[in-house]
CSV table of C-alpha atoms and ligand atoms in Angstrom, one decimal:
chain,number,residue,atom,x,y,z
A,1,UNK,CA,39.8,66.5,143.6
A,2,UNK,CA,42.7,64.4,142.6
A,3,UNK,CA,44.5,67.2,140.8
A,4,UNK,CA,48.1,67.4,141.9
A,5,UNK,CA,47.9,64.2,143.9
A,6,UNK,CA,50.4,61.3,143.3
A,7,UNK,CA,48.7,58.0,142.9
A,8,UNK,CA,50.9,54.9,143.0
A,9,UNK,CA,49.3,52.0,141.2
A,10,UNK,CA,50.5,48.5,142.0
A,11,UNK,CA,49.6,45.8,139.4
A,12,UNK,CA,49.9,42.1,140.3
A,13,UNK,CA,49.5,39.3,137.8
A,14,UNK,CA,45.8,38.9,137.3
A,15,UNK,CA,44.3,38.9,133.8
A,16,UNK,CA,42.4,42.1,134.8
A,17,UNK,CA,45.8,43.9,134.6
A,18,UNK,CA,44.9,45.1,131.1
A,19,UNK,CA,42.0,47.1,132.6
A,20,UNK,CA,44.4,49.2,134.7
A,21,UNK,CA,45.6,51.0,131.6
A,22,UNK,CA,42.2,52.7,131.5
A,23,UNK,CA,42.4,53.4,135.2
A,24,UNK,CA,45.7,55.2,134.6
A,25,UNK,CA,44.0,57.4,132.0
A,26,UNK,CA,41.1,58.1,134.3
A,27,UNK,CA,43.5,59.5,137.0
A,28,UNK,CA,45.5,61.4,134.4
A,29,UNK,CA,42.4,63.0,132.9
A,30,UNK,CA,41.7,64.7,136.2
A,31,UNK,CA,45.2,66.0,136.6
A,32,UNK,CA,46.7,63.4,139.0
A,33,UNK,CA,50.4,62.3,138.8
A,34,UNK,CA,50.4,58.5,138.3
A,35,UNK,CA,53.3,56.2,139.1
A,36,UNK,CA,53.0,52.5,138.2
A,37,UNK,CA,54.8,49.5,139.6
A,38,UNK,CA,54.2,45.8,138.7
A,39,UNK,CA,55.1,42.4,140.0
A,40,UNK,CA,57.5,40.7,137.6
A,41,UNK,CA,54.7,38.3,136.6
A,42,UNK,CA,52.3,41.1,135.8
A,43,UNK,CA,54.7,42.3,133.1
A,44,UNK,CA,53.6,39.2,131.1
A,45,UNK,CA,50.1,40.6,130.9
A,46,UNK,CA,50.6,44.3,130.2
A,47,UNK,CA,53.6,46.1,128.8
A,48,UNK,CA,55.9,48.6,130.4
A,49,UNK,CA,55.7,50.7,127.3
A,50,UNK,CA,51.9,51.0,127.4
A,51,UNK,CA,51.9,52.0,131.1
A,52,UNK,CA,54.8,54.4,130.6
A,53,UNK,CA,53.1,56.1,127.7
A,54,UNK,CA,49.8,56.4,129.6
A,55,UNK,CA,51.2,57.5,132.9
A,56,UNK,CA,54.0,59.6,131.3
A,57,UNK,CA,56.3,58.3,134.0
A,58,UNK,CA,58.9,55.6,134.4
A,59,UNK,CA,57.4,52.2,135.4
A,60,UNK,CA,59.0,50.1,138.1
A,61,UNK,CA,59.3,46.4,138.4
A,62,UNK,CA,62.6,45.3,139.8
A,63,UNK,CA,64.0,45.7,143.3
A,64,UNK,CA,67.5,47.0,143.8
A,65,UNK,CA,67.1,49.7,141.2
A,66,UNK,CA,68.6,52.4,143.3
A,67,UNK,CA,68.3,56.0,142.0
A,68,UNK,CA,69.7,59.1,143.7
A,69,UNK,CA,71.0,57.1,146.6
A,70,UNK,CA,67.5,55.9,147.6
A,71,UNK,CA,66.0,52.4,147.1
A,72,UNK,CA,63.2,52.8,144.6
A,73,UNK,CA,60.5,51.4,146.9
A,74,UNK,CA,61.3,54.1,149.4
A,75,UNK,CA,61.2,56.9,146.9
A,76,UNK,CA,57.9,55.7,145.5
A,77,UNK,CA,56.5,55.7,149.0
A,78,UNK,CA,57.7,59.2,149.8
A,79,UNK,CA,56.2,60.6,146.6
A,80,UNK,CA,52.7,59.0,146.6
A,81,UNK,CA,49.6,60.2,148.4
A,82,UNK,CA,47.9,56.8,148.0
A,83,UNK,CA,48.6,53.3,146.8
A,84,UNK,CA,46.1,51.5,144.7
A,85,UNK,CA,46.7,47.8,144.3
A,86,UNK,CA,44.7,46.6,141.3
A,87,UNK,CA,44.3,43.8,140.4
A,88,UNK,CA,45.4,42.3,143.7
A,89,UNK,CA,46.0,38.5,143.3
A,90,UNK,CA,45.5,35.9,146.0
A,91,UNK,CA,49.3,35.6,146.1
A,92,UNK,CA,50.0,39.3,146.5
A,93,UNK,CA,47.2,39.8,149.1
A,94,UNK,CA,48.5,36.9,151.1
A,95,UNK,CA,52.1,38.1,151.0
A,96,UNK,CA,51.1,41.6,152.1
A,97,UNK,CA,49.0,40.3,154.9
A,98,UNK,CA,52.0,38.4,156.2
A,99,UNK,CA,54.7,41.1,155.8
A,100,UNK,CA,56.5,39.3,152.9
A,101,UNK,CA,58.6,41.6,150.8
A,102,UNK,CA,59.9,39.5,147.9
A,103,UNK,CA,59.6,42.0,145.0
A,104,UNK,CA,59.4,45.7,144.5
A,105,UNK,CA,55.6,45.8,144.8
A,106,UNK,CA,55.3,43.9,148.0
A,107,UNK,CA,58.3,45.8,149.5
A,108,UNK,CA,56.7,49.1,148.7
A,109,UNK,CA,53.3,48.1,150.2
A,110,UNK,CA,55.2,47.0,153.3
A,111,UNK,CA,56.9,50.4,153.6
A,112,UNK,CA,53.8,52.5,152.7
A,113,UNK,CA,52.3,54.3,155.6
A,114,UNK,CA,49.6,56.2,153.8
A,115,UNK,CA,46.2,55.0,152.6
A,116,UNK,CA,46.1,51.7,150.5
A,117,UNK,CA,43.2,50.6,148.3
A,118,UNK,CA,43.1,46.9,147.4
A,119,UNK,CA,41.0,45.7,144.5
A,120,UNK,CA,41.2,41.9,144.4
A,121,UNK,CA,40.5,39.9,141.2
A,122,UNK,CA,40.8,36.1,140.9
A,123,UNK,CA,39.1,32.9,140.1
A,124,UNK,CA,36.0,32.2,142.3
A,125,UNK,CA,37.6,29.2,144.1
A,126,UNK,CA,40.7,31.2,144.9
A,127,UNK,CA,38.4,34.0,146.1
A,128,UNK,CA,36.5,31.6,148.4
A,129,UNK,CA,39.7,30.0,149.7
A,130,UNK,CA,39.7,30.2,153.5
A,131,UNK,CA,43.3,31.5,153.8
A,132,UNK,CA,42.8,34.2,151.1
A,133,UNK,CA,39.7,35.4,152.9
A,134,UNK,CA,41.5,35.4,156.3
A,135,UNK,CA,44.4,37.4,154.8
A,136,UNK,CA,42.0,39.9,153.2
A,137,UNK,CA,40.1,40.3,156.5
A,138,UNK,CA,43.4,41.0,158.2
A,139,UNK,CA,44.1,43.8,155.8
A,140,UNK,CA,40.6,45.2,156.1
A,141,UNK,CA,40.9,45.1,159.9
A,142,UNK,CA,44.1,47.1,159.6
A,143,UNK,CA,42.5,50.0,157.6
A,144,UNK,CA,43.3,48.9,154.1
A,145,UNK,CA,40.4,49.9,151.9
A,146,UNK,CA,39.0,46.9,150.0
A,147,UNK,CA,37.0,47.3,146.7
A,148,UNK,CA,35.4,43.8,146.6
A,149,UNK,CA,35.3,41.9,143.3
A,150,UNK,CA,32.0,41.5,141.5
A,151,UNK,CA,30.2,38.5,140.2
A,152,UNK,CA,30.2,37.7,136.5
A,153,UNK,CA,31.9,36.0,133.6
A,154,UNK,CA,35.5,35.3,134.5
A,155,UNK,CA,38.5,35.0,132.1
A,156,UNK,CA,38.9,31.4,133.2
A,157,UNK,CA,35.6,30.7,131.5
A,158,UNK,CA,33.5,30.3,134.7
A,159,UNK,CA,30.8,32.4,136.2
A,160,UNK,CA,31.1,33.6,139.8
A,161,UNK,CA,32.6,36.2,142.2
A,162,UNK,CA,36.1,37.3,141.4
A,163,UNK,CA,35.9,39.8,138.6
A,164,UNK,CA,37.7,43.1,139.2
A,165,UNK,CA,35.1,45.7,140.4
A,166,UNK,CA,34.3,48.5,138.1
A,167,UNK,CA,37.1,51.0,137.5
A,168,UNK,CA,34.7,53.8,138.6
A,169,UNK,CA,34.4,52.1,142.0
A,170,UNK,CA,38.2,52.2,142.5
A,171,UNK,CA,38.3,55.8,141.1
A,172,UNK,CA,35.5,56.9,143.4
A,173,UNK,CA,37.1,55.2,146.4
A,174,UNK,CA,40.4,57.1,145.7
A,175,UNK,CA,38.6,60.4,145.8
A,176,UNK,CA,36.7,59.4,148.9
A,177,UNK,CA,39.8,58.3,150.7
A,178,UNK,CA,42.0,61.3,149.7
A,179,UNK,CA,39.3,63.9,150.0
A,180,UNK,CA,38.7,65.0,153.5
A,181,UNK,CA,36.7,68.0,152.3
A,182,UNK,CA,33.3,67.0,153.5
A,183,UNK,CA,32.1,70.5,153.0
A,184,UNK,CA,28.7,69.5,151.9
A,185,UNK,CA,27.9,67.2,154.8
A,186,UNK,CA,24.3,67.7,155.9
A,187,UNK,CA,23.4,69.2,152.6
A,188,UNK,CA,20.7,67.7,150.5
A,189,UNK,CA,21.2,68.2,146.7
A,190,UNK,CA,19.1,67.1,143.8
A,191,UNK,CA,20.8,67.1,140.3
A,192,UNK,CA,19.2,66.4,137.0
A,193,UNK,CA,21.1,64.7,134.2
A,194,UNK,CA,20.6,63.6,130.6
A,195,UNK,CA,18.2,64.6,127.9
A,196,UNK,CA,14.5,64.2,128.3
A,197,UNK,CA,12.7,62.0,125.8
A,198,UNK,CA,9.3,62.7,124.3
A,199,UNK,CA,7.5,59.8,122.8
A,200,UNK,CA,5.8,60.0,119.4
A,201,UNK,CA,4.4,56.4,119.4
A,202,UNK,CA,5.5,53.2,121.1
A,203,UNK,CA,8.7,52.9,119.0
A,204,UNK,CA,9.7,56.5,118.2
A,205,UNK,CA,10.7,59.6,120.2
A,206,UNK,CA,12.2,63.0,120.1
A,207,UNK,CA,15.3,63.7,122.2
A,208,UNK,CA,18.6,65.5,122.2
A,209,UNK,CA,22.4,64.7,122.3
A,210,UNK,CA,23.0,65.4,126.0
A,211,UNK,CA,25.2,62.7,127.4
A,212,UNK,CA,24.4,63.5,131.1
A,213,UNK,CA,28.1,63.5,131.9
A,214,UNK,CA,28.1,67.0,133.5
A,215,UNK,CA,25.1,66.1,135.8
A,216,UNK,CA,26.7,62.8,136.8
A,217,UNK,CA,30.0,64.6,137.5
A,218,UNK,CA,28.2,67.1,139.8
A,219,UNK,CA,26.4,64.3,141.6
A,220,UNK,CA,29.6,62.3,142.1
A,221,UNK,CA,31.5,65.2,143.4
A,222,UNK,CA,28.7,66.4,145.7
A,223,UNK,CA,28.5,62.8,147.0
A,224,UNK,CA,32.3,62.8,147.7
A,225,UNK,CA,31.9,66.2,149.5
A,226,UNK,CA,29.5,64.5,151.9
A,227,UNK,CA,26.1,65.6,150.4
A,228,UNK,CA,23.0,63.6,150.5
A,229,UNK,CA,22.5,63.3,146.7
A,230,UNK,CA,19.6,62.4,144.5
A,231,UNK,CA,20.3,62.2,140.8
A,232,UNK,CA,17.2,62.6,138.6
A,233,UNK,CA,18.4,60.9,135.4
A,234,UNK,CA,17.0,60.1,132.0
A,235,UNK,CA,19.2,56.9,131.9
A,236,UNK,CA,19.8,54.0,134.2
A,237,UNK,CA,23.0,54.3,136.1
A,238,UNK,CA,24.3,52.5,139.2
A,239,UNK,CA,25.6,54.8,141.9
A,240,UNK,CA,26.3,54.8,145.6
A,241,UNK,CA,23.7,57.6,146.0
A,242,UNK,CA,20.0,57.7,145.2
A,243,UNK,CA,19.1,57.7,141.5
A,244,UNK,CA,15.5,58.4,140.2
A,245,UNK,CA,15.0,57.5,136.6
A,246,UNK,CA,12.6,59.6,134.5
A,247,UNK,CA,11.9,59.8,130.8
A,248,UNK,CA,9.8,62.7,129.7
A,249,UNK,CA,9.9,66.4,130.8
A,250,UNK,CA,6.5,65.9,132.5
A,251,UNK,CA,8.1,63.0,134.5
A,252,UNK,CA,11.1,65.1,135.4
A,253,UNK,CA,8.8,68.0,136.5
A,254,UNK,CA,6.9,65.7,138.8
A,255,UNK,CA,10.0,64.3,140.3
A,256,UNK,CA,11.9,67.6,140.7
A,257,UNK,CA,9.1,69.7,142.1
A,258,UNK,CA,8.7,67.2,145.0
A,259,UNK,CA,12.1,68.3,146.3
A,260,UNK,CA,11.7,72.1,145.9
A,261,UNK,CA,11.9,73.7,149.4
A,262,UNK,CA,12.7,70.3,150.9
A,263,UNK,CA,16.4,70.3,149.9
A,264,UNK,CA,19.3,72.7,150.0
A,265,UNK,CA,19.9,72.9,146.3
A,266,UNK,CA,18.5,71.8,143.0
A,267,UNK,CA,20.9,71.8,140.0
A,268,UNK,CA,19.2,71.4,136.6
A,269,UNK,CA,22.0,70.1,134.5
A,270,UNK,CA,19.7,68.1,132.2
A,271,UNK,CA,18.8,69.2,128.7
A,272,UNK,CA,15.0,69.4,129.0
A,273,UNK,CA,12.9,69.2,125.8
A,274,UNK,CA,11.1,72.5,125.3
A,275,UNK,CA,8.3,70.8,123.4
A,276,UNK,CA,6.5,67.4,123.5
A,277,UNK,CA,4.3,65.6,121.0
A,278,UNK,CA,0.8,66.9,121.1
A,279,UNK,CA,-1.0,63.6,120.4
A,280,UNK,CA,0.8,60.5,121.5
A,281,UNK,CA,-0.2,57.6,119.2
A,282,UNK,CA,-1.0,54.5,121.1
A,283,UNK,CA,-0.3,52.4,118.0
A,284,UNK,CA,2.8,52.5,115.8
A,285,UNK,CA,2.4,55.1,113.1
A,286,UNK,CA,2.2,53.6,109.6
A,287,UNK,CA,4.1,54.8,106.6
A,288,UNK,CA,1.6,56.4,104.2
A,289,UNK,CA,1.7,57.4,100.6
A,290,UNK,CA,2.3,61.1,101.7
A,291,UNK,CA,5.8,62.5,101.2
A,292,UNK,CA,5.4,64.7,104.3
A,293,UNK,CA,3.8,64.3,107.6
A,294,UNK,CA,3.3,66.8,110.4
A,295,UNK,CA,3.8,66.0,114.0
A,296,UNK,CA,2.4,68.7,116.2
A,297,UNK,CA,4.3,69.8,119.3
A,298,UNK,CA,3.2,71.6,122.4
A,299,UNK,CA,5.2,73.5,124.9
A,300,UNK,CA,6.6,71.7,127.9
A,301,UNK,CA,6.6,73.3,131.3
A,302,UNK,CA,9.8,75.2,132.0
A,303,UNK,CA,10.8,73.3,135.2
A,304,UNK,CA,13.7,75.6,136.1
A,305,UNK,CA,11.5,78.7,135.8
A,306,UNK,CA,8.7,77.1,137.7
A,307,UNK,CA,10.8,75.9,140.7
A,308,UNK,CA,12.7,79.2,140.7
A,309,UNK,CA,9.4,81.1,141.1
A,310,UNK,CA,8.2,78.8,143.8
A,311,UNK,CA,11.4,78.5,145.7
A,312,UNK,CA,11.8,79.7,149.2
A,313,UNK,CA,14.8,78.0,150.9
A,314,UNK,CA,16.2,76.0,148.1
A,315,UNK,CA,19.1,77.3,146.0
A,316,UNK,CA,18.3,76.8,142.3
A,317,UNK,CA,21.0,76.4,139.7
A,318,UNK,CA,20.3,76.3,136.0
A,319,UNK,CA,22.5,75.4,133.0
A,320,UNK,CA,22.5,77.2,129.7
A,321,UNK,CA,23.9,75.7,126.5
A,322,UNK,CA,24.4,78.3,123.8
A,323,UNK,CA,25.9,78.1,120.3
A,324,UNK,CA,26.4,81.9,119.9
A,325,UNK,CA,26.7,85.1,122.1
A,326,UNK,CA,27.1,82.9,125.2
A,327,UNK,CA,27.4,85.6,127.9
A,328,UNK,CA,24.8,88.0,126.5
A,329,UNK,CA,22.3,85.1,126.2
A,330,UNK,CA,23.2,83.8,129.7
A,331,UNK,CA,22.6,87.2,131.3
A,332,UNK,CA,19.1,87.4,129.7
A,333,UNK,CA,18.4,83.8,130.7
A,334,UNK,CA,19.3,84.1,134.4
A,335,UNK,CA,16.9,87.0,134.7
A,336,UNK,CA,14.2,85.2,132.7
A,337,UNK,CA,14.5,82.0,134.7
A,338,UNK,CA,14.9,83.6,138.1
A,339,UNK,CA,17.4,81.1,139.4
A,340,UNK,CA,20.3,81.8,141.8
A,341,UNK,CA,23.1,80.7,139.6
A,342,UNK,CA,23.4,79.9,135.9
A,343,UNK,CA,26.2,77.8,134.4
A,344,UNK,CA,26.8,78.8,130.8
A,345,UNK,CA,28.7,76.7,128.3
A,346,UNK,CA,29.4,77.1,124.7
A,347,UNK,CA,28.2,74.1,122.7
A,348,UNK,CA,29.6,75.3,119.4
A,349,UNK,CA,33.0,74.1,120.5
A,350,UNK,CA,33.8,70.6,119.5
A,351,UNK,CA,36.4,70.1,122.3
A,352,UNK,CA,34.0,70.6,125.2
A,353,UNK,CA,30.4,70.2,126.2
A,354,UNK,CA,28.1,67.5,124.7
A,355,UNK,CA,29.6,63.9,125.2
A,356,UNK,CA,33.0,65.3,126.0
A,357,UNK,CA,34.8,64.5,129.3
A,358,UNK,CA,35.8,68.2,129.4
A,359,UNK,CA,34.1,71.5,129.7
A,360,UNK,CA,34.7,75.2,130.1
A,361,UNK,CA,32.0,77.3,131.8
A,362,UNK,CA,31.0,80.6,133.2
A,363,UNK,CA,29.2,80.8,136.5
A,364,UNK,CA,26.7,83.7,136.7
A,365,UNK,CA,25.0,84.8,139.8
A,366,UNK,CA,21.7,86.7,140.0
A,367,UNK,CA,23.6,90.0,140.4
A,368,UNK,CA,25.2,89.2,137.0
A,369,UNK,CA,28.7,88.6,138.5
A,370,UNK,CA,30.5,86.3,136.2
A,371,UNK,CA,33.3,83.8,137.0
A,372,UNK,CA,35.1,82.0,134.3
A,373,UNK,CA,36.2,78.4,134.9
A,374,UNK,CA,38.8,77.4,132.4
A,375,UNK,CA,38.8,74.2,130.4
A,376,UNK,CA,39.2,71.1,132.6
A,377,UNK,CA,37.7,67.7,133.2
A,378,UNK,CA,34.0,67.7,134.0
A,379,UNK,CA,34.8,66.3,137.5
A,380,UNK,CA,37.1,69.2,138.3
A,381,UNK,CA,34.6,71.7,136.8
A,382,UNK,CA,31.9,70.1,139.0
A,383,UNK,CA,34.0,70.6,142.0
A,384,UNK,CA,34.6,74.3,141.2
A,385,UNK,CA,30.8,74.8,140.6
A,386,UNK,CA,29.9,73.2,143.9
A,387,UNK,CA,32.6,75.2,145.8
A,388,UNK,CA,31.2,78.4,144.3
A,389,UNK,CA,27.5,77.6,145.0
A,390,UNK,CA,28.3,76.8,148.6
A,391,UNK,CA,31.0,79.4,149.1
B,1,LIG,O1,15.7,77.6,128.2
B,1,LIG,P1,16.8,76.6,128.2
B,1,LIG,O2,16.4,75.3,127.7
B,1,LIG,O3,18.0,77.1,127.4
B,1,LIG,O4,17.3,76.6,129.7
B,1,LIG,C1,18.2,75.6,130.1
B,1,LIG,C2,18.0,75.4,131.6
B,1,LIG,O5,16.6,75.3,131.9
B,1,LIG,C3,18.6,74.1,132.0
B,1,LIG,O6,19.0,74.2,133.4
B,1,LIG,C4,17.5,73.1,131.9
B,1,LIG,O7,17.6,72.0,132.8
B,1,LIG,C5,16.3,74.0,132.2
B,1,LIG,N1,15.0,73.7,131.5
B,1,LIG,C6,13.9,73.3,132.2
B,1,LIG,N2,12.7,73.1,131.6
B,1,LIG,C7,12.6,73.3,130.3
B,1,LIG,C8,13.7,73.6,129.6
B,1,LIG,C9,14.9,73.8,130.2
B,1,LIG,O8,14.0,73.2,133.5
B,1,LIG,N3,11.4,73.0,129.7
């Protein structure tokens, strides 16, 4: 959703400046063009070379650096779709709110007439300062998007409000602001993510290597497209939409079946354990003198197959992870499961799939039409999958 967009990042001199290197990478990973400008003081905290290498673009600090007969702050404004000021210091916030243009960054913000996101970060007392708050309120009242700082351990050694918000919050806000595609408004979507966990005894379990990244990417994108999202996840994660944590396959079955025929779509992106331990031991299993032990497993319910058989109004989407004969197996699987769409991915490849931020998939429908989605970030793949399902 950020592919091809130009994001202009403004870094002012808060110690959180170093975190912005990762934000640059997050935008680059999804195909955005990133330009970076800094206040002269910020250059003491993070180097031009680092930011130039990560953004693959020239980095700007000084005013009066005129290229191609245009002052730099005006060219930067023309090019960018959005300006993200992070970290925003008390000083820079206050200057901006009062129309002061004493360096390239403040001049650019003053001339920028497209969306601006501000992520403040500062010491708690500075954050609580009446004038800083008034200036920030002025910006908020004038349609600047504010990503408020969080509470926590600060670089100055104290605890309190002032820590830069999570980079994901800034990233999500950028998508939200730039993306007017609210195509999934009024749609209710349930997405499963992660690998289910089957307990053996109070300290041991059987699970799989699923990272849950694809499911979370689908949930994030569906949320940005306006959907009412529930993520049924095997791990704890904080999100602006509803997250229901489950552990075992039986837990997941209970949770997911509740939504069948009550929502528009269920996407089963989780890696669900096919078997669970037959006899759960209430007490920790002891090591014995035997060289081998046997743990008996019993079949778990196939949630996808079950909800597909019981579905009436809900679109059901399954995932299929194969290490060989991907498309042949996928064609058999969509018929066997009875779902509307099946997303097939090849887990034998090291560069995509499990734990990776990238994927390459095929989307099969129940008439066995196949669409190939080329290798891309999981967020962009998620976008294409949702576009296809709700075509
Ligand atoms: O049969 P297989 O595990 O390859 O199918 C994968 C798809 O089926 C995924 O969408 C997964 O979430 C779902 N599944 C399920 N219940 C199971 C096993 C897999 O819903 N017991």
